[in-house]
Each structure stands twice: as structure tokens, then as C-alpha cells.
Amino acid sequence: MNEPLEHSALEVSRRYFLGQGAGVGLGAMALGLLEATRSQAAEKAPVIGLPDLPHKPPKAKNVIFLTQSGGPSQIELFDYKPNLMKWAGKELPESVRGGQRLTTMTANQKQLIMPSRTKFKRYGESGATLGEWLPYHGEVADELCFIKSMNTDQINHAPAMTKFLTGHQLPGRPSIGAWSSYGLGSENRNLPDYLVLISKMKRPSDQPLYDHYWGSGFLPSRYQGVKLRNAKEPVLYLRDPDGMPRPIRRGMLDGIAELNQMRLEQTGDPEIETRIRQYEMAWRMQSSIPELNDLSDEPESTFELYGPDSRRPGSYAANCVLARRLIERGVRFVQLFHPDWDHHSRLGSWCVARCRDTDQASAALVKDLKQRGLLDETLVIWGGEFGRGVAGQGKWDSPEGGRDHHPRCFTTWLAGGGVKPGMTYGMTDEFSYNVAENPVHVRDLHATVLHLLGIDHERFTYRHQGLDFKLTGVEPSRIVEEILV
């Protein structure tokens, strides 16, 4: 446990109680100093992270999390199971299923095996197997580390994604990006530590994305992810009102800062400190965000690399370009969300469309980071909240057939940032139904990511309601040392 944090939390709680509960104005004696310290909160050098972090030299400085929401099918994309053909149309043996829970969508139908709808090839010197729907991934196979033995406890989207990103299935915990922001901060004063980009789909998305996926939970709200809208104005209300000169706007913010500082001294409420910081961040973002989103300085080769969709603002490909630009500017944690991987039917068209959206751009991001010398210090993560089951949903041999949710095994890949390239770790059984070798739970992934950022997950805690919370929770978790350089 971080002792200084516990002391700080107790002090804030006591001062907040005295100010709010008892009506004692602890900051009254300091009011006369406010004019002399005008704008001090805005002008002082920012504190970058916690004073005792990182615990050790980090292998990764930044993280880009390519979150594929909905559960991509490992059976079609990564987990080659050629023997499934001889099981086509036959019922999944009970010895394999082992009484595992099914969703209500398939619990009342026979579990008839549906072989992979794709052909597989081996790529690169590593010989990684990839389905034909991900041809561009094959070009960077030797840069990727595939974890084929990922597993989780949740079978439905919202709790599974909440666990995948916060370590707990119920909303209210900080996301991994918020933990990173809280612990390490960012060297960029003009952009938030943690930014979120959501794909603008060509059709209305069927997959809801909840704010708590990138929320700060019980951490101060300034550590939550800042979502950039996929619209003409990525952040609303950044522009000054018409007729408002910049000096007047600056003076107004200074005045608000003084009032907020006064209230902060009275109450010790950490959310007021957040408000002060956020006003200042918004001021700086007035110049940094338009510059970030102006891709006119990108050479033609960038758009050729990421594909034609990278010219469409808000697309996954355009967001991948923005992710690289954010990393170049020192942003600590960038998270992309691409929805609609939930293929309960029409697997052969639905999953293909999502691969078409993401394949070239994901591979291009890895290439781009490497050629710019950024891959060694940037950890890239690709994955969704769970995988898909081997039994067909609906008619297994129909083009309308799909796959149901499957939490027992799925594939995630990582690249850069201290991870061994060209590696496949873990193995599933012949049905891609259970982990057969080297299981990696979501908690283990979290512990490993924090380790790469220089953080000991066991010591990285935050006191809330009398308990010391950590991202990896109280259940056993381990750093997956075997995949690290």
C-alpha cells in the first residue's frame, strides 16, 4: 500500500467533513492571500503522477488500447482448429462443455459444431496462424504477441467489458486508463492524460458503449478518460463565445480559479481541485485540439498506409492516425473503441465487415509506430471482452448462422512496449472451447500492463470507504513474464 496516499485521503476526508458537515471554514484565514497568488493554480508546473511511481523503470511509456467491443470470433480470426471439420454438425461433447453456462440465446438449442468459416495461413518467420479475413495482420505478424488463452468470468457484454476494462464486473471502479492517469500522469500539459476515441460507424451501431468503460470510478474525476467526439467539434464548448476577446476570457478563468481555490481551501473537496484543473486544461485544449485534428500536415503516404477510410473523420482508421499523433504528443493512455463485433447471425458478412473496418489500420498503426521509433516505448493492445463459441447459433450450415458469447477462451494480441514480438502464448483445446495451456485471466493482463508501465500492481492502491482497492482486485493474479522481453 502507498502510505502517503492513505494519509492524504484521510486529510482530505477530515477537511471535507469539517467544511461541509460542520460548517467550519478552514480557508477563511487564507482569503487575504488570494490576490497575491492569483492564477497560481493555473501557472504552477504540473505534478506528473504520484511521487513514488513508477516503482521500477518502465518498459512502456504509453499505451494504445484498440478495444474491439462485442467479442471477435477467435475461431475465424486467430485460433486455427482444422479438426473441427470432422465434427461439423455433430453435438459438442458434454465432456468438453463441462456444464458451462450458456446465454439464453442458445441454451435451448442443440450445441452443434460449426467449423471455422475461414481459411488460415501462416505468416512471417514466427509462423503465426491468421484467418483470411485479416490479411494486413499477416504483414505485421512478427511484431505481434498473440495470447490465445485469455479467459474471463462474464458471459454478457456489459459486465464482461466492464471487467475487461476495470477489473470488476459492476460499474463504479476506475478503468485501467484512469488508473494509469492517476499513477503516472502525462508530460503533455495541453492534452488530458487519457483520451478516448470511438469509431463513427457507417450504420447505426447496435453495441452500446457506456461512459463507465473509461470512467474514474472512485478516483477523482479528473482521471477519467476524455472522449473526443467523432464530429466537427471533437470537444464541445472549447471555442470562446462570439465577441469574447481572449484576454477577457483569460481574466474570467482567473477569477473563477480564485473562487474555486477559496472553496477548495474551505472544504478540501478534491472535486473542486478537479474543476480548477479542467478549466485550465480546456483553455489549453482550445489550441491543441484543432491542431491535433488537422491532418493536412500528414503526408500522402500516411493515408496510403492506413487505407482510404483514414480520410473519413471519426472512422477507426482515422482514429488510429490520431492515436499515433496523441502518443507523439506525450499522451499517456489512448483508447479506441470499435463496436459491433457481436455476430450472433450472418457471421460470414458481419465479422468480415468489422475486419474490413479495422484490419489495415491496426496493422498500419504497428508499422507506423515502428518506423517512427515509437513502438519500443508504446504498448499496443488489441482485443474484446470475450470470444465466440464453437457451436453455431441458428443453423450451423446456413449463411445466416452465427456464434454466441464465449468467455472461457479468446485471443488478444499485444505489440511493442516490452512484449516479445513474433510469439504465440497459450493454447486452447481442439474445439477452442477451453484453455488447454497457460491460461491468462483478465486480471493477469492488467497486472502485466501495469508491470510494463513500471507499476507493481500489488502496491498500487487507492483507499476508498476504508478499503485499499487495486485494479487487479483481491483474487490471485500474475504478471505473464513469459511474453516479456
PDB file of C-alpha atoms in Angstrom, residues 345-481:
ATOM      1  CA  SER A 345     -26.002 -14.260 -37.062  1.00  0.00           C
ATOM      2  CA  ARG A 346     -24.622 -13.695 -40.560  1.00  0.00           C
ATOM      3  CA  LEU A 347     -21.113 -14.400 -39.290  1.00  0.00           C
ATOM      4  CA  GLY A 348     -19.697 -14.519 -42.807  1.00  0.00           C
ATOM      5  CA  SER A 349     -20.751 -10.951 -43.540  1.00  0.00           C
ATOM      6  CA  TRP A 350     -20.936  -9.299 -40.112  1.00  0.00           C
ATOM      7  CA  CYS A 351     -17.475 -10.333 -38.934  1.00  0.00           C
ATOM      8  CA  VAL A 352     -15.974  -9.685 -42.361  1.00  0.00           C
ATOM      9  CA  ALA A 353     -17.252  -6.112 -42.253  1.00  0.00           C
ATOM     10  CA  ARG A 354     -15.640  -5.465 -38.857  1.00  0.00           C
ATOM     11  CA  CYS A 355     -12.369  -6.941 -40.105  1.00  0.00           C
ATOM     12  CA  ARG A 356     -12.551  -4.676 -43.136  1.00  0.00           C
ATOM     13  CA  ASP A 357     -13.035  -1.705 -40.799  1.00  0.00           C
ATOM     14  CA  THR A 358     -10.044  -2.498 -38.619  1.00  0.00           C
ATOM     15  CA  ASP A 359      -7.530  -4.860 -40.228  1.00  0.00           C
ATOM     16  CA  GLN A 360      -5.464  -2.479 -42.348  1.00  0.00           C
ATOM     17  CA  ALA A 361      -5.487   0.363 -39.840  1.00  0.00           C
ATOM     18  CA  SER A 362      -4.496  -1.836 -36.867  1.00  0.00           C
ATOM     19  CA  ALA A 363      -1.552  -3.246 -38.792  1.00  0.00           C
ATOM     20  CA  ALA A 364      -0.663   0.203 -40.118  1.00  0.00           C
ATOM     21  CA  LEU A 365      -0.516   1.610 -36.593  1.00  0.00           C
ATOM     22  CA  VAL A 366       2.052  -1.007 -35.602  1.00  0.00           C
ATOM     23  CA  LYS A 367       4.091  -0.299 -38.760  1.00  0.00           C
ATOM     24  CA  ASP A 368       3.830   3.457 -38.287  1.00  0.00           C
ATOM     25  CA  LEU A 369       4.940   3.370 -34.658  1.00  0.00           C
ATOM     26  CA  LYS A 370       7.877   1.159 -35.542  1.00  0.00           C
ATOM     27  CA  GLN A 371       9.145   3.288 -38.409  1.00  0.00           C
ATOM     28  CA  ARG A 372       8.937   6.373 -36.201  1.00  0.00           C
ATOM     29  CA  GLY A 373      10.876   4.689 -33.394  1.00  0.00           C
ATOM     30  CA  LEU A 374       7.866   4.735 -31.061  1.00  0.00           C
ATOM     31  CA  LEU A 375       6.917   1.057 -30.889  1.00  0.00           C
ATOM     32  CA  ASP A 376       9.543   0.093 -28.301  1.00  0.00           C
ATOM     33  CA  GLU A 377       8.061   2.572 -25.815  1.00  0.00           C
ATOM     34  CA  THR A 378       4.387   2.173 -26.786  1.00  0.00           C
ATOM     35  CA  LEU A 379       2.335  -0.841 -25.746  1.00  0.00           C
ATOM     36  CA  VAL A 380      -0.422  -1.647 -28.252  1.00  0.00           C
ATOM     37  CA  ILE A 381      -3.268  -3.925 -27.100  1.00  0.00           C
ATOM     38  CA  TRP A 382      -5.946  -5.390 -29.405  1.00  0.00           C
ATOM     39  CA  GLY A 383      -8.920  -7.338 -28.070  1.00  0.00           C
ATOM     40  CA  GLY A 384     -12.521  -7.592 -26.977  1.00  0.00           C
ATOM     41  CA  GLU A 385     -14.334  -8.615 -23.813  1.00  0.00           C
ATOM     42  CA  PHE A 386     -14.671 -12.321 -24.719  1.00  0.00           C
ATOM     43  CA  GLY A 387     -14.692 -14.696 -27.697  1.00  0.00           C
ATOM     44  CA  ARG A 388     -17.291 -16.793 -29.516  1.00  0.00           C
ATOM     45  CA  GLY A 389     -18.476 -20.357 -29.013  1.00  0.00           C
ATOM     46  CA  VAL A 390     -17.767 -23.266 -31.346  1.00  0.00           C
ATOM     47  CA  ALA A 391     -21.439 -24.229 -31.676  1.00  0.00           C
ATOM     48  CA  GLY A 392     -23.433 -22.441 -34.324  1.00  0.00           C
ATOM     49  CA  GLN A 393     -26.200 -20.111 -33.282  1.00  0.00           C
ATOM     50  CA  GLY A 394     -29.141 -20.840 -35.523  1.00  0.00           C
ATOM     51  CA  LYS A 395     -28.465 -23.320 -38.312  1.00  0.00           C
ATOM     52  CA  TRP A 396     -24.780 -24.179 -38.230  1.00  0.00           C
ATOM     53  CA  ASP A 397     -24.605 -24.782 -42.005  1.00  0.00           C
ATOM     54  CA  SER A 398     -26.597 -21.713 -43.055  1.00  0.00           C
ATOM     55  CA  PRO A 399     -25.177 -18.351 -44.212  1.00  0.00           C
ATOM     56  CA  GLU A 400     -27.445 -16.896 -41.521  1.00  0.00           C
ATOM     57  CA  GLY A 401     -25.635 -18.820 -38.779  1.00  0.00           C
ATOM     58  CA  GLY A 402     -23.585 -17.045 -36.134  1.00  0.00           C
ATOM     59  CA  ARG A 403     -21.812 -17.658 -32.835  1.00  0.00           C
ATOM     60  CA  ASP A 404     -22.834 -16.909 -29.253  1.00  0.00           C
ATOM     61  CA  HIS A 405     -20.725 -15.324 -26.485  1.00  0.00           C
ATOM     62  CA  HIS A 406     -17.910 -17.430 -25.033  1.00  0.00           C
ATOM     63  CA  PRO A 407     -15.848 -16.260 -22.039  1.00  0.00           C
ATOM     64  CA  ARG A 408     -13.808 -19.438 -21.491  1.00  0.00           C
ATOM     65  CA  CYS A 409     -11.181 -18.691 -24.127  1.00  0.00           C
ATOM     66  CA  PHE A 410     -10.404 -15.927 -26.591  1.00  0.00           C
ATOM     67  CA  THR A 411      -7.454 -14.204 -28.234  1.00  0.00           C
ATOM     68  CA  THR A 412      -5.824 -10.859 -27.532  1.00  0.00           C
ATOM     69  CA  TRP A 413      -2.658  -9.538 -29.104  1.00  0.00           C
ATOM     70  CA  LEU A 414      -0.040  -7.108 -27.861  1.00  0.00           C
ATOM     71  CA  ALA A 415       2.838  -5.344 -29.581  1.00  0.00           C
ATOM     72  CA  GLY A 416       5.769  -3.163 -28.583  1.00  0.00           C
ATOM     73  CA  GLY A 417       6.366  -1.745 -25.112  1.00  0.00           C
ATOM     74  CA  GLY A 418       8.466  -4.607 -23.717  1.00  0.00           C
ATOM     75  CA  VAL A 419       6.479  -7.521 -25.198  1.00  0.00           C
ATOM     76  CA  LYS A 420       8.197 -10.301 -27.142  1.00  0.00           C
ATOM     77  CA  PRO A 421       7.427  -9.954 -30.847  1.00  0.00           C
ATOM     78  CA  GLY A 422       6.509 -12.867 -33.094  1.00  0.00           C
ATOM     79  CA  MET A 423       5.211 -15.024 -30.261  1.00  0.00           C
ATOM     80  CA  THR A 424       2.113 -17.110 -29.610  1.00  0.00           C
ATOM     81  CA  TYR A 425       1.338 -17.853 -25.981  1.00  0.00           C
ATOM     82  CA  GLY A 426      -1.238 -20.231 -24.576  1.00  0.00           C
ATOM     83  CA  MET A 427      -3.351 -22.890 -26.218  1.00  0.00           C
ATOM     84  CA  THR A 428      -6.978 -23.988 -26.346  1.00  0.00           C
ATOM     85  CA  ASP A 429      -8.456 -27.466 -26.770  1.00  0.00           C
ATOM     86  CA  GLU A 430      -9.364 -28.843 -30.193  1.00  0.00           C
ATOM     87  CA  PHE A 431     -12.769 -27.129 -30.039  1.00  0.00           C
ATOM     88  CA  SER A 432     -11.452 -23.695 -28.998  1.00  0.00           C
ATOM     89  CA  TYR A 433     -13.766 -24.112 -26.022  1.00  0.00           C
ATOM     90  CA  ASN A 434     -11.455 -24.408 -23.009  1.00  0.00           C
ATOM     91  CA  VAL A 435      -7.942 -23.230 -22.246  1.00  0.00           C
ATOM     92  CA  ALA A 436      -5.570 -26.178 -22.501  1.00  0.00           C
ATOM     93  CA  GLU A 437      -2.274 -24.482 -21.675  1.00  0.00           C
ATOM     94  CA  ASN A 438      -1.040 -21.303 -19.944  1.00  0.00           C
ATOM     95  CA  PRO A 439      -4.332 -19.595 -19.006  1.00  0.00           C
ATOM     96  CA  VAL A 440      -4.291 -15.784 -18.847  1.00  0.00           C
ATOM     97  CA  HIS A 441      -7.144 -14.219 -16.947  1.00  0.00           C
ATOM     98  CA  VAL A 442      -8.164 -10.596 -17.492  1.00  0.00           C
ATOM     99  CA  ARG A 443      -6.586  -9.847 -14.082  1.00  0.00           C
ATOM    100  CA  ASP A 444      -3.279 -11.240 -15.357  1.00  0.00           C
ATOM    101  CA  LEU A 445      -3.433  -8.970 -18.381  1.00  0.00           C
ATOM    102  CA  HIS A 446      -3.998  -5.962 -16.105  1.00  0.00           C
ATOM    103  CA  ALA A 447      -1.077  -6.948 -13.861  1.00  0.00           C
ATOM    104  CA  THR A 448       1.147  -7.324 -16.923  1.00  0.00           C
ATOM    105  CA  VAL A 449       0.170  -3.957 -18.425  1.00  0.00           C
ATOM    106  CA  LEU A 450       0.865  -2.177 -15.133  1.00  0.00           C
ATOM    107  CA  HIS A 451       4.187  -4.021 -14.863  1.00  0.00           C
ATOM    108  CA  LEU A 452       5.214  -2.789 -18.309  1.00  0.00           C
ATOM    109  CA  LEU A 453       4.369   0.765 -17.177  1.00  0.00           C
ATOM    110  CA  GLY A 454       6.695   0.314 -14.202  1.00  0.00           C
ATOM    111  CA  ILE A 455       3.938  -0.264 -11.634  1.00  0.00           C
ATOM    112  CA  ASP A 456       3.738  -3.098  -9.114  1.00  0.00           C
ATOM    113  CA  HIS A 457       0.032  -3.983  -9.190  1.00  0.00           C
ATOM    114  CA  GLU A 458       0.163  -5.301  -5.612  1.00  0.00           C
ATOM    115  CA  ARG A 459       1.415  -1.984  -4.232  1.00  0.00           C
ATOM    116  CA  PHE A 460      -0.668   0.318  -6.423  1.00  0.00           C
ATOM    117  CA  THR A 461      -3.735   1.022  -4.283  1.00  0.00           C
ATOM    118  CA  TYR A 462      -6.290   3.698  -3.503  1.00  0.00           C
ATOM    119  CA  ARG A 463      -8.146   3.921  -0.211  1.00  0.00           C
ATOM    120  CA  HIS A 464     -11.905   4.151  -0.613  1.00  0.00           C
ATOM    121  CA  GLN A 465     -14.546   3.521   2.038  1.00  0.00           C
ATOM    122  CA  GLY A 466     -11.907   2.132   4.376  1.00  0.00           C
ATOM    123  CA  LEU A 467     -10.514  -0.379   1.876  1.00  0.00           C
ATOM    124  CA  ASP A 468      -7.354  -0.362  -0.236  1.00  0.00           C
ATOM    125  CA  PHE A 469      -8.574  -1.009  -3.778  1.00  0.00           C
ATOM    126  CA  LYS A 470      -6.378  -2.065  -6.682  1.00  0.00           C
ATOM    127  CA  LEU A 471      -7.012  -2.709 -10.356  1.00  0.00           C
ATOM    128  CA  THR A 472      -6.317  -6.438 -10.049  1.00  0.00           C
ATOM    129  CA  GLY A 473      -8.639  -6.880  -7.059  1.00  0.00           C
ATOM    130  CA  VAL A 474      -8.202  -9.416  -4.268  1.00  0.00           C
ATOM    131  CA  GLU A 475      -8.137 -12.643  -6.295  1.00  0.00           C
ATOM    132  CA  PRO A 476      -4.798 -14.114  -7.376  1.00  0.00           C
ATOM    133  CA  SER A 477      -3.242 -12.551 -10.454  1.00  0.00           C
ATOM    134  CA  ARG A 478       0.154 -12.810 -12.042  1.00  0.00           C
ATOM    135  CA  ILE A 479       2.441 -10.987 -14.419  1.00  0.00           C
ATOM    136  CA  VAL A 480       2.754 -13.035 -17.611  1.00  0.00           C
ATOM    137  CA  GLU A 481       6.550 -12.993 -17.558  1.00  0.00           C
TER     138      GLU A 481
END
